[in-house]
Amino acid sequence: MKIAILGFGTVGSGVYDIIANGDTRMRVTAIFIRPTHPATMPEMTTDLDAILNDSTIDVIVETMGGLHPAHDYILQALQHGKHVVTANKAVVAKYLPEFTAVAAQHHVQFYFEATTGGGIPWIRNLERAARIDQIDTIEGIFNGTSNYILDQMQRAHLDFDPVLLAAKDMGYAEADPSADIDGEDVVNKLKISAALAYNMAPPRDVPTFGIRNVSKADIDFFASQHQVLRLIGKSKRDGDHYSMVVEPRLYSETALAANTFENFNLIRLHGQTIGDLQFYGQGAGKYPTANAIVQDLYDILENAPHLDRSFDQPLHFDANLNVTDYVLRADPMTFAMFNDRETEIVNDRLVIKQIPTGDMHKLMRGVLAIDADAFMAAIGDSELAAKDVLHQRDQEVIG
């Protein structure tokens, strides 16, 4: 099987290394580089058309990242009858139904294991579970950079900025870490996961709040309450409704998420018959991500099909499907926004009791307009389904 790699950065070069030192049935015969990149290997070329029109190339591996030109390049590859494997979470999160449909039209495969969970075999196992079960929960630590920052802030007693700098030095964080610390990377991975789990096109907008504003004082306060902070992506399905949210969430210090250290990921699904399945491992990095790409290449080589999805289930997005307690650290003048809620002040922080997730995120936007440094976190063990809260309130009225 002959392979072309589009982009030769960290992940692309990792794919090349594994193939060059592995199975002789695979061979990289072309590497597409931008004109500004020096051609240091005989396989390198700046001529994409030559790759697309080369009938001997079976698979194109896209590792360029970003939406454009990756979207166009992937479509062109599929339309030229070439299988495509990608690690590009942003383009898959936005265009997954389109890529899947075009691949089917041209009788080729479009695989994307490396987009979510790095080296963890998350996508394939999610697909396997979804063949049998209705998946009703996806939850976890999807981003190694944010997890490293929060873990080091707690265990090394450091503030945000020096830990972020260390993450950059170690290669965990990009020069612009916004996608990691603001939660957009997790949003993309959660969209991909939910699309597969529920067989639907994900929503355009997901309630999202990252860790940019977290302080050492916040971490120390949570530790004093025997709680550990993690940036979490979570989706739940209830009948024909589903929710998605990305936000900081507090766990008891004995929970698995609280003991997922450094840049590791921990992702969970729940199915009706399989129950809980949890997956732990390296969530990013050159070789873990490249390994996931090569796993997809083996599936193509050995004709091992993945789950067939049409992404056409008529589900309804409901940001308020669940209600949770939140803790808010902000200018006290913002606390008046929550006067119609049950609240409690603990160590100058406002705890808001049983507020729907979507409502909390909307109110938080108002808080940030007044105090740009404000921070909030969901309290993980306080979450209930909205219908259960309504039932509980009805029972209290009857009682």
mmCIF file of C-alpha atoms in Angstrom:
data_model
loop_
_atom_site.group_PDB
_atom_site.id
_atom_site.type_symbol
_atom_site.label_atom_id
_atom_site.label_comp_id
_atom_site.label_asym_id
_atom_site.label_seq_id
_atom_site.Cartn_x
_atom_site.Cartn_y
_atom_site.Cartn_z
ATOM 1 C CA MET A 1 0.000 0.000 0.000
ATOM 2 C CA LYS A 2 1.469 3.316 -1.106
ATOM 3 C CA ILE A 3 0.854 6.375 1.028
ATOM 4 C CA ALA A 4 1.152 10.135 0.615
ATOM 5 C CA ILE A 5 1.451 12.397 3.657
ATOM 6 C CA LEU A 6 0.121 15.953 3.478
ATOM 7 C CA GLY A 7 2.116 18.030 5.941
ATOM 8 C CA PHE A 8 5.365 16.994 7.556
ATOM 9 C CA GLY A 9 5.258 18.496 11.011
ATOM 10 C CA THR A 10 5.282 16.653 14.322
ATOM 11 C CA VAL A 11 2.559 14.120 13.524
ATOM 12 C CA GLY A 12 3.349 13.685 9.828
ATOM 13 C CA SER A 13 6.987 12.924 10.536
ATOM 14 C CA GLY A 14 5.900 10.495 13.263
ATOM 15 C CA VAL A 15 3.758 8.600 10.762
ATOM 16 C CA TYR A 16 6.694 8.442 8.370
ATOM 17 C CA ASP A 17 9.003 7.076 11.086
ATOM 18 C CA ILE A 18 6.593 4.304 12.118
ATOM 19 C CA ILE A 19 5.964 3.217 8.535
ATOM 20 C CA ALA A 20 9.633 3.392 7.552
ATOM 21 C CA ASN A 21 10.560 1.122 10.447
ATOM 22 C CA GLY A 22 7.524 -1.142 10.331
ATOM 23 C CA ASP A 23 5.408 -3.278 8.018
ATOM 24 C CA THR A 24 6.918 -3.568 4.537
ATOM 25 C CA ARG A 25 3.433 -3.741 3.052
ATOM 26 C CA MET A 26 3.203 0.021 3.617
ATOM 27 C CA ARG A 27 5.417 2.616 1.996
ATOM 28 C CA VAL A 28 5.377 6.423 1.951
ATOM 29 C CA THR A 29 6.025 7.464 -1.647
ATOM 30 C CA ALA A 30 5.097 11.158 -1.477
ATOM 31 C CA ILE A 31 5.169 13.942 1.114
ATOM 32 C CA PHE A 32 3.361 17.174 0.294
ATOM 33 C CA ILE A 33 5.072 20.302 1.670
ATOM 34 C CA ARG A 34 4.383 23.996 1.306
ATOM 35 C CA PRO A 35 6.620 25.958 -1.087
ATOM 36 C CA THR A 36 8.283 27.676 1.877
ATOM 37 C CA HIS A 37 9.353 24.315 3.383
ATOM 38 C CA PRO A 38 12.766 23.069 2.208
ATOM 39 C CA ALA A 39 12.634 19.754 0.351
ATOM 40 C CA THR A 40 15.065 17.654 2.386
ATOM 41 C CA MET A 41 13.835 14.197 1.296
ATOM 42 C CA PRO A 42 13.330 12.679 -2.165
ATOM 43 C CA GLU A 43 9.649 11.961 -1.432
ATOM 44 C CA MET A 44 8.874 15.633 -0.813
ATOM 45 C CA THR A 45 6.932 17.654 -3.370
ATOM 46 C CA THR A 46 4.957 20.893 -3.598
ATOM 47 C CA ASP A 47 2.769 19.497 -6.388
ATOM 48 C CA LEU A 48 -0.518 18.305 -4.870
ATOM 49 C CA ASP A 49 -2.022 17.543 -8.286
ATOM 50 C CA ALA A 50 0.777 15.087 -8.976
ATOM 51 C CA ILE A 51 -0.153 13.225 -5.792
ATOM 52 C CA LEU A 52 -3.886 13.269 -6.551
ATOM 53 C CA ASN A 53 -3.355 12.020 -10.105
ATOM 54 C CA ASP A 54 -0.846 9.317 -9.177
ATOM 55 C CA SER A 55 -2.841 6.106 -9.582
ATOM 56 C CA THR A 56 -0.277 4.149 -7.550
ATOM 57 C CA ILE A 57 -1.037 6.090 -4.348
ATOM 58 C CA ASP A 58 -3.745 4.320 -2.365
ATOM 59 C CA VAL A 59 -4.063 6.445 0.791
ATOM 60 C CA ILE A 60 -3.560 10.079 1.694
ATOM 61 C CA VAL A 61 -2.706 10.935 5.312
ATOM 62 C CA GLU A 62 -3.655 14.525 6.152
ATOM 63 C CA THR A 63 -1.734 16.047 9.068
ATOM 64 C CA MET A 64 -1.742 19.716 8.082
ATOM 65 C CA GLY A 65 -4.322 20.826 10.648
ATOM 66 C CA GLY A 66 -6.808 23.673 10.448
ATOM 67 C CA LEU A 67 -9.924 24.030 8.323
ATOM 68 C CA HIS A 68 -8.433 25.336 5.102
ATOM 69 C CA PRO A 69 -6.951 24.167 2.834
ATOM 70 C CA ALA A 70 -7.365 20.809 4.620
ATOM 71 C CA HIS A 71 -11.087 20.636 3.806
ATOM 72 C CA ASP A 72 -10.468 21.082 0.083
ATOM 73 C CA TYR A 73 -7.505 18.694 0.024
ATOM 74 C CA ILE A 74 -9.444 15.924 1.785
ATOM 75 C CA LEU A 75 -12.398 16.295 -0.572
ATOM 76 C CA GLN A 76 -10.133 16.225 -3.599
ATOM 77 C CA ALA A 77 -8.388 13.094 -2.355
ATOM 78 C CA LEU A 78 -11.689 11.284 -1.778
ATOM 79 C CA GLN A 79 -13.006 12.397 -5.162
ATOM 80 C CA HIS A 80 -9.868 10.991 -6.780
ATOM 81 C CA GLY A 81 -10.686 7.599 -5.277
ATOM 82 C CA LYS A 82 -8.097 7.639 -2.521
ATOM 83 C CA HIS A 83 -8.682 6.588 1.063
ATOM 84 C CA VAL A 84 -8.047 9.362 3.582
ATOM 85 C CA VAL A 85 -6.783 9.136 7.159
ATOM 86 C CA THR A 86 -6.538 12.322 9.220
ATOM 87 C CA ALA A 87 -5.623 13.605 12.675
ATOM 88 C CA ASN A 88 -7.271 16.974 12.010
ATOM 89 C CA LYS A 89 -9.953 17.328 14.690
ATOM 90 C CA ALA A 90 -11.113 20.810 13.640
ATOM 91 C CA VAL A 91 -11.933 19.861 10.060
ATOM 92 C CA VAL A 92 -13.522 16.536 11.045
ATOM 93 C CA ALA A 93 -15.712 18.155 13.719
ATOM 94 C CA LYS A 94 -17.088 20.576 11.132
ATOM 95 C CA TYR A 95 -17.281 18.414 8.012
ATOM 96 C CA LEU A 96 -17.598 14.786 9.175
ATOM 97 C CA PRO A 97 -20.995 14.071 7.517
ATOM 98 C CA GLU A 98 -19.774 15.570 4.234
ATOM 99 C CA PHE A 99 -16.504 13.603 4.217
ATOM 100 C CA THR A 100 -18.303 10.358 5.057
ATOM 101 C CA ALA A 101 -20.843 10.843 2.265
ATOM 102 C CA VAL A 102 -18.204 11.696 -0.362
ATOM 103 C CA ALA A 103 -16.071 8.707 0.683
ATOM 104 C CA ALA A 104 -19.074 6.402 0.246
ATOM 105 C CA GLN A 105 -19.836 7.875 -3.169
ATOM 106 C CA HIS A 106 -16.314 7.071 -4.339
ATOM 107 C CA HIS A 107 -16.066 3.668 -2.590
ATOM 108 C CA VAL A 108 -13.168 4.653 -0.334
ATOM 109 C CA GLN A 109 -12.681 4.977 3.419
ATOM 110 C CA PHE A 110 -12.411 8.087 5.585
ATOM 111 C CA TYR A 111 -10.876 7.287 8.988
ATOM 112 C CA PHE A 112 -10.000 9.641 11.845
ATOM 113 C CA GLU A 113 -9.017 7.688 14.969
ATOM 114 C CA ALA A 114 -6.176 10.121 15.697
ATOM 115 C CA THR A 115 -8.487 13.133 16.020
ATOM 116 C CA THR A 116 -9.672 12.202 19.522
ATOM 117 C CA GLY A 117 -7.735 10.796 22.429
ATOM 118 C CA GLY A 118 -4.308 10.736 20.775
ATOM 119 C CA GLY A 119 -2.964 7.212 21.132
ATOM 120 C CA ILE A 120 -6.052 5.966 23.006
ATOM 121 C CA PRO A 121 -8.166 3.681 20.749
ATOM 122 C CA TRP A 122 -11.229 5.745 21.614
ATOM 123 C CA ILE A 123 -12.990 6.181 18.262
ATOM 124 C CA ARG A 124 -12.821 2.505 17.317
ATOM 125 C CA ASN A 125 -14.122 1.370 20.698
ATOM 126 C CA LEU A 126 -16.854 4.001 20.673
ATOM 127 C CA GLU A 127 -17.899 2.668 17.270
ATOM 128 C CA ARG A 128 -17.907 -0.901 18.583
ATOM 129 C CA ALA A 129 -20.099 0.071 21.536
ATOM 130 C CA ALA A 130 -22.472 2.035 19.309
ATOM 131 C CA ARG A 131 -23.017 -0.991 17.044
ATOM 132 C CA ILE A 132 -24.930 -2.675 19.868
ATOM 133 C CA ASP A 133 -25.847 -0.083 22.467
ATOM 134 C CA GLN A 134 -27.554 3.252 22.653
ATOM 135 C CA ILE A 135 -24.795 5.407 24.118
ATOM 136 C CA ASP A 136 -26.206 7.869 26.624
ATOM 137 C CA THR A 137 -23.071 9.452 28.146
ATOM 138 C CA ILE A 138 -19.671 10.589 26.914
ATOM 139 C CA GLU A 139 -17.458 12.317 29.454
ATOM 140 C CA GLY A 140 -13.817 12.887 30.121
ATOM 141 C CA ILE A 141 -10.482 14.589 29.954
ATOM 142 C CA PHE A 142 -9.921 15.068 26.229
ATOM 143 C CA ASN A 143 -7.030 17.528 26.280
ATOM 144 C CA GLY A 144 -3.544 16.733 27.559
ATOM 145 C CA THR A 145 -2.314 20.330 27.663
ATOM 146 C CA SER A 146 -5.064 21.589 29.963
ATOM 147 C CA ASN A 147 -4.753 18.509 32.140
ATOM 148 C CA TYR A 148 -1.001 19.020 32.504
ATOM 149 C CA ILE A 149 -1.560 22.648 33.539
ATOM 150 C CA LEU A 150 -4.203 21.856 36.153
ATOM 151 C CA ASP A 151 -2.264 18.874 37.486
ATOM 152 C CA GLN A 152 0.951 20.842 37.892
ATOM 153 C CA MET A 153 -0.826 23.795 39.477
ATOM 154 C CA GLN A 154 -2.152 21.453 42.146
ATOM 155 C CA ARG A 155 0.686 19.008 42.731
ATOM 156 C CA ALA A 156 3.581 21.461 42.274
ATOM 157 C CA HIS A 157 1.708 24.403 43.864
ATOM 158 C CA LEU A 158 2.389 26.700 40.921
ATOM 159 C CA ASP A 159 0.400 29.478 39.289
ATOM 160 C CA PHE A 160 -1.038 29.341 35.773
ATOM 161 C CA ASP A 161 1.520 31.337 33.768
ATOM 162 C CA PRO A 162 4.724 29.454 34.723
ATOM 163 C CA VAL A 163 2.996 26.105 34.169
ATOM 164 C CA LEU A 164 1.765 27.197 30.745
ATOM 165 C CA LEU A 165 5.320 28.272 29.871
ATOM 166 C CA ALA A 166 6.625 24.872 30.974
ATOM 167 C CA ALA A 167 3.942 23.164 28.850
ATOM 168 C CA LYS A 168 5.177 25.100 25.823
ATOM 169 C CA ASP A 169 8.795 24.175 26.560
ATOM 170 C CA MET A 170 7.843 20.493 26.787
ATOM 171 C CA GLY A 171 5.898 20.590 23.531
ATOM 172 C CA TYR A 172 2.513 20.013 25.170
ATOM 173 C CA ALA A 173 1.211 23.515 24.321
ATOM 174 C CA GLU A 174 1.381 25.408 21.037
ATOM 175 C CA ALA A 175 2.852 28.898 20.733
ATOM 176 C CA ASP A 176 -0.788 30.049 20.771
ATOM 177 C CA PRO A 177 -2.420 27.749 23.334
ATOM 178 C CA SER A 178 -5.901 29.279 23.016
ATOM 179 C CA ALA A 179 -7.592 26.177 21.590
ATOM 180 C CA ASP A 180 -6.349 24.104 24.534
ATOM 181 C CA ILE A 181 -6.895 26.449 27.459
ATOM 182 C CA ASP A 182 -10.167 27.951 26.165
ATOM 183 C CA GLY A 183 -11.712 24.538 25.512
ATOM 184 C CA GLU A 184 -12.107 24.635 21.715
ATOM 185 C CA ASP A 185 -9.946 21.550 21.242
ATOM 186 C CA VAL A 186 -12.216 19.624 23.611
ATOM 187 C CA VAL A 187 -15.303 20.947 21.793
ATOM 188 C CA ASN A 188 -14.060 19.485 18.511
ATOM 189 C CA LYS A 189 -13.297 16.109 20.060
ATOM 190 C CA LEU A 190 -16.648 16.035 21.852
ATOM 191 C CA LYS A 191 -18.492 16.880 18.629
ATOM 192 C CA ILE A 192 -16.786 14.018 16.802
ATOM 193 C CA SER A 193 -17.525 11.585 19.621
ATOM 194 C CA ALA A 194 -21.173 12.586 19.967
ATOM 195 C CA ALA A 195 -21.726 12.455 16.211
ATOM 196 C CA LEU A 196 -20.584 8.832 16.186
ATOM 197 C CA ALA A 197 -22.379 7.873 19.388
ATOM 198 C CA TYR A 198 -25.743 9.377 18.467
ATOM 199 C CA ASN A 199 -25.517 9.190 14.636
ATOM 200 C CA MET A 200 -26.299 12.890 14.253
ATOM 201 C CA ALA A 201 -24.701 16.073 12.985
ATOM 202 C CA PRO A 202 -23.358 17.961 16.043
ATOM 203 C CA PRO A 203 -24.540 21.492 16.916
ATOM 204 C CA ARG A 204 -22.602 24.506 15.761
ATOM 205 C CA ASP A 205 -22.358 26.061 19.229
ATOM 206 C CA VAL A 206 -21.529 24.225 22.465
ATOM 207 C CA PRO A 207 -21.533 25.914 25.913
ATOM 208 C CA THR A 208 -17.820 26.300 26.620
ATOM 209 C CA PHE A 209 -15.725 27.751 29.418
ATOM 210 C CA GLY A 210 -12.006 27.066 29.654
ATOM 211 C CA ILE A 211 -9.257 27.371 32.248
ATOM 212 C CA ARG A 212 -7.617 30.630 31.155
ATOM 213 C CA ASN A 213 -8.778 32.409 34.332
ATOM 214 C CA VAL A 214 -7.993 29.738 36.916
ATOM 215 C CA SER A 215 -5.620 30.883 39.663
ATOM 216 C CA LYS A 216 -3.444 29.188 42.247
ATOM 217 C CA ALA A 217 -5.832 30.547 44.888
ATOM 218 C CA ASP A 218 -8.704 28.730 43.159
ATOM 219 C CA ILE A 219 -6.767 25.460 43.069
ATOM 220 C CA ASP A 220 -5.761 25.835 46.732
ATOM 221 C CA PHE A 221 -9.360 26.507 47.742
ATOM 222 C CA PHE A 222 -10.610 23.427 45.892
ATOM 223 C CA ALA A 223 -7.879 21.335 47.501
ATOM 224 C CA SER A 224 -9.002 22.543 50.928
ATOM 225 C CA GLN A 225 -12.424 21.107 50.057
ATOM 226 C CA HIS A 226 -10.772 17.803 48.978
ATOM 227 C CA GLN A 227 -11.636 18.487 45.337
ATOM 228 C CA VAL A 228 -9.565 18.408 42.155
ATOM 229 C CA LEU A 229 -10.234 20.499 39.054
ATOM 230 C CA ARG A 230 -10.223 19.074 35.529
ATOM 231 C CA LEU A 231 -11.333 20.499 32.155
ATOM 232 C CA ILE A 232 -14.081 18.156 31.006
ATOM 233 C CA GLY A 233 -16.077 17.544 27.865
ATOM 234 C CA LYS A 234 -19.442 15.939 28.526
ATOM 235 C CA SER A 235 -22.454 14.885 26.482
ATOM 236 C CA LYS A 236 -25.629 13.153 27.627
ATOM 237 C CA ARG A 237 -28.556 11.771 25.674
ATOM 238 C CA ASP A 238 -32.095 11.345 26.980
ATOM 239 C CA GLY A 239 -34.514 10.016 24.370
ATOM 240 C CA ASP A 240 -34.474 12.388 21.408
ATOM 241 C CA HIS A 241 -32.696 15.154 23.341
ATOM 242 C CA TYR A 242 -28.985 15.528 24.055
ATOM 243 C CA SER A 243 -26.636 17.984 25.703
ATOM 244 C CA MET A 244 -22.997 18.938 25.243
ATOM 245 C CA VAL A 245 -20.781 21.114 27.431
ATOM 246 C CA VAL A 246 -17.095 21.848 27.950
ATOM 247 C CA GLU A 247 -16.221 23.317 31.333
ATOM 248 C CA PRO A 248 -13.975 22.982 34.404
ATOM 249 C CA ARG A 249 -15.427 20.365 36.749
ATOM 250 C CA LEU A 250 -14.572 19.418 40.315
ATOM 251 C CA TYR A 251 -14.083 15.811 41.399
ATOM 252 C CA SER A 252 -13.427 14.270 44.790
ATOM 253 C CA GLU A 253 -9.709 13.663 45.274
ATOM 254 C CA THR A 254 -10.232 9.867 45.111
ATOM 255 C CA ALA A 255 -11.991 9.920 41.707
ATOM 256 C CA LEU A 256 -10.247 8.501 38.640
ATOM 257 C CA ALA A 257 -10.376 11.867 36.868
ATOM 258 C CA ALA A 258 -8.675 13.518 39.849
ATOM 259 C CA ASN A 259 -5.876 10.963 39.585
ATOM 260 C CA THR A 260 -5.312 11.368 35.860
ATOM 261 C CA PHE A 261 -1.996 13.186 35.913
ATOM 262 C CA GLU A 262 0.157 15.271 33.574
ATOM 263 C CA ASN A 263 -0.848 15.118 29.879
ATOM 264 C CA PHE A 264 -2.895 11.918 30.090
ATOM 265 C CA ASN A 265 -6.521 11.600 28.980
ATOM 266 C CA LEU A 266 -9.370 9.673 30.579
ATOM 267 C CA ILE A 267 -12.548 9.253 28.508
ATOM 268 C CA ARG A 268 -15.701 7.403 29.467
ATOM 269 C CA LEU A 269 -18.788 6.159 27.673
ATOM 270 C CA HIS A 270 -21.917 4.565 29.058
ATOM 271 C CA GLY A 271 -24.129 2.212 27.067
ATOM 272 C CA GLN A 272 -27.347 0.485 27.998
ATOM 273 C CA THR A 273 -25.924 -3.038 28.045
ATOM 274 C CA ILE A 274 -22.165 -2.510 28.304
ATOM 275 C CA GLY A 275 -22.427 -0.027 31.184
ATOM 276 C CA ASP A 276 -19.358 2.129 31.833
ATOM 277 C CA LEU A 277 -16.198 1.828 29.730
ATOM 278 C CA GLN A 278 -13.205 4.049 30.509
ATOM 279 C CA PHE A 279 -10.130 4.623 28.355
ATOM 280 C CA TYR A 280 -6.858 6.012 29.697
ATOM 281 C CA GLY A 281 -3.632 6.883 27.941
ATOM 282 C CA GLN A 282 -1.462 9.456 26.204
ATOM 283 C CA GLY A 283 -3.823 12.011 24.752
ATOM 284 C CA ALA A 284 -1.334 13.737 22.480
ATOM 285 C CA GLY A 285 2.237 13.690 21.270
ATOM 286 C CA LYS A 286 4.113 12.776 18.131
ATOM 287 C CA TYR A 287 4.160 9.001 18.336
ATOM 288 C CA PRO A 288 0.897 8.303 20.208
ATOM 289 C CA THR A 289 -1.009 10.297 17.567
ATOM 290 C CA ALA A 290 0.995 8.809 14.706
ATOM 291 C CA ASN A 291 0.318 5.353 16.120
ATOM 292 C CA ALA A 292 -3.433 6.004 15.882
ATOM 293 C CA ILE A 293 -3.044 7.043 12.239
ATOM 294 C CA VAL A 294 -1.110 3.890 11.399
ATOM 295 C CA GLN A 295 -3.804 1.812 13.120
ATOM 296 C CA ASP A 296 -6.277 3.287 10.633
ATOM 297 C CA LEU A 297 -3.868 2.493 7.794
ATOM 298 C CA TYR A 298 -3.810 -1.135 8.922
ATOM 299 C CA ASP A 299 -7.611 -1.220 8.891
ATOM 300 C CA ILE A 300 -7.582 -0.032 5.283
ATOM 301 C CA LEU A 301 -4.822 -2.479 4.347
ATOM 302 C CA GLU A 302 -6.687 -5.380 5.950
ATOM 303 C CA ASN A 303 -10.124 -4.245 4.761
ATOM 304 C CA ALA A 304 -11.464 -3.838 8.314
ATOM 305 C CA PRO A 305 -14.498 -1.539 7.961
ATOM 306 C CA HIS A 306 -15.508 0.960 10.610
ATOM 307 C CA LEU A 307 -19.027 1.788 11.773
ATOM 308 C CA ASP A 308 -21.243 3.073 8.963
ATOM 309 C CA ARG A 309 -22.987 6.279 10.012
ATOM 310 C CA SER A 310 -25.408 8.554 8.135
ATOM 311 C CA PHE A 311 -25.468 11.298 10.833
ATOM 312 C CA ASP A 312 -29.168 11.896 10.219
ATOM 313 C CA GLN A 313 -30.826 11.115 13.555
ATOM 314 C CA PRO A 314 -33.370 13.900 14.322
ATOM 315 C CA LEU A 315 -32.129 14.685 17.820
ATOM 316 C CA HIS A 316 -32.674 17.985 19.616
ATOM 317 C CA PHE A 317 -29.882 19.853 21.346
ATOM 318 C CA ASP A 318 -30.809 21.019 24.858
ATOM 319 C CA ALA A 319 -28.169 22.891 26.829
ATOM 320 C CA ASN A 320 -30.386 22.673 29.924
ATOM 321 C CA LEU A 321 -30.846 18.920 29.885
ATOM 322 C CA ASN A 322 -28.880 18.692 33.145
ATOM 323 C CA VAL A 323 -28.615 20.815 36.259
ATOM 324 C CA THR A 324 -25.547 21.142 38.474
ATOM 325 C CA ASP A 325 -24.122 23.101 41.392
ATOM 326 C CA TYR A 326 -21.471 25.635 40.374
ATOM 327 C CA VAL A 327 -18.867 27.558 42.325
ATOM 328 C CA LEU A 328 -18.158 31.098 41.116
ATOM 329 C CA ARG A 329 -15.191 33.321 41.955
ATOM 330 C CA ALA A 330 -15.945 36.841 40.766
ATOM 331 C CA ASP A 331 -16.470 40.441 41.792
ATOM 332 C CA PRO A 332 -19.199 40.256 44.484
ATOM 333 C CA MET A 333 -21.296 42.779 42.588
ATOM 334 C CA THR A 334 -22.007 40.041 40.034
ATOM 335 C CA PHE A 335 -23.578 37.805 42.673
ATOM 336 C CA ALA A 336 -26.844 39.738 42.327
ATOM 337 C CA MET A 337 -27.335 38.037 38.943
ATOM 338 C CA PHE A 338 -28.145 34.870 40.883
ATOM 339 C CA ASN A 339 -30.634 36.349 43.368
ATOM 340 C CA ASP A 340 -33.421 34.127 42.021
ATOM 341 C CA ARG A 341 -31.339 31.006 42.719
ATOM 342 C CA GLU A 342 -30.485 29.135 45.869
ATOM 343 C CA THR A 343 -26.939 30.188 46.727
ATOM 344 C CA GLU A 344 -24.354 30.063 49.472
ATOM 345 C CA ILE A 345 -21.154 32.055 49.998
ATOM 346 C CA VAL A 346 -18.101 29.952 50.875
ATOM 347 C CA ASN A 347 -14.728 31.656 51.320
ATOM 348 C CA ASP A 348 -15.808 34.684 49.227
ATOM 349 C CA ARG A 349 -17.017 32.394 46.440
ATOM 350 C CA LEU A 350 -20.633 31.946 45.429
ATOM 351 C CA VAL A 351 -22.005 28.411 45.237
ATOM 352 C CA ILE A 352 -25.084 28.299 42.995
ATOM 353 C CA LYS A 353 -27.312 25.310 43.679
ATOM 354 C CA GLN A 354 -28.926 23.193 40.967
ATOM 355 C CA ILE A 355 -28.805 25.564 38.010
ATOM 356 C CA PRO A 356 -29.294 24.285 34.426
ATOM 357 C CA THR A 357 -25.993 24.129 32.582
ATOM 358 C CA GLY A 358 -27.050 26.314 29.660
ATOM 359 C CA ASP A 359 -28.429 28.987 31.987
ATOM 360 C CA MET A 360 -25.196 29.066 33.988
ATOM 361 C CA HIS A 361 -23.087 29.552 30.886
ATOM 362 C CA LYS A 362 -25.335 32.396 29.687
ATOM 363 C CA LEU A 363 -25.125 34.114 33.068
ATOM 364 C CA MET A 364 -21.355 33.612 33.102
ATOM 365 C CA ARG A 365 -21.065 35.688 29.951
ATOM 366 C CA GLY A 366 -22.694 38.530 31.875
ATOM 367 C CA VAL A 367 -20.339 37.980 34.804
ATOM 368 C CA LEU A 368 -17.313 38.186 32.503
ATOM 369 C CA ALA A 369 -18.560 41.474 31.049
ATOM 370 C CA ILE A 370 -18.161 42.926 34.546
ATOM 371 C CA ASP A 371 -15.190 40.898 35.791
ATOM 372 C CA ALA A 372 -13.022 39.595 32.942
ATOM 373 C CA ASP A 373 -10.971 37.477 35.372
ATOM 374 C CA ALA A 374 -13.917 35.583 36.877
ATOM 375 C CA PHE A 375 -13.805 31.794 37.093
ATOM 376 C CA MET A 376 -16.435 29.089 37.504
ATOM 377 C CA ALA A 377 -16.445 25.320 37.904
ATOM 378 C CA ALA A 378 -19.170 22.703 37.991
ATOM 379 C CA ILE A 379 -19.340 20.498 41.074
ATOM 380 C CA GLY A 380 -19.224 17.040 39.561
ATOM 381 C CA ASP A 381 -21.159 14.975 42.093
ATOM 382 C CA SER A 382 -24.098 17.419 42.162
ATOM 383 C CA GLU A 383 -25.377 16.817 38.638
ATOM 384 C CA LEU A 384 -28.927 15.599 38.027
ATOM 385 C CA ALA A 385 -31.105 15.287 34.955
ATOM 386 C CA ALA A 386 -33.434 18.263 34.606
ATOM 387 C CA LYS A 387 -36.493 15.990 34.660
ATOM 388 C CA ASP A 388 -35.315 14.481 37.959
ATOM 389 C CA VAL A 389 -34.990 17.933 39.496
ATOM 390 C CA LEU A 390 -38.508 18.843 38.378
ATOM 391 C CA HIS A 391 -39.816 15.567 39.798
ATOM 392 C CA GLN A 392 -37.978 16.230 43.067
ATOM 393 C CA ARG A 393 -39.512 19.718 43.316
ATOM 394 C CA ASP A 394 -42.989 18.359 42.541
ATOM 395 C CA GLN A 395 -42.617 15.827 45.340
ATOM 396 C CA GLU A 396 -41.561 18.593 47.742
ATOM 397 C CA VAL A 397 -44.667 20.599 46.794
ATOM 398 C CA ILE A 398 -46.904 17.573 47.271
ATOM 399 C CA GLY A 399 -45.194 16.773 50.573
#
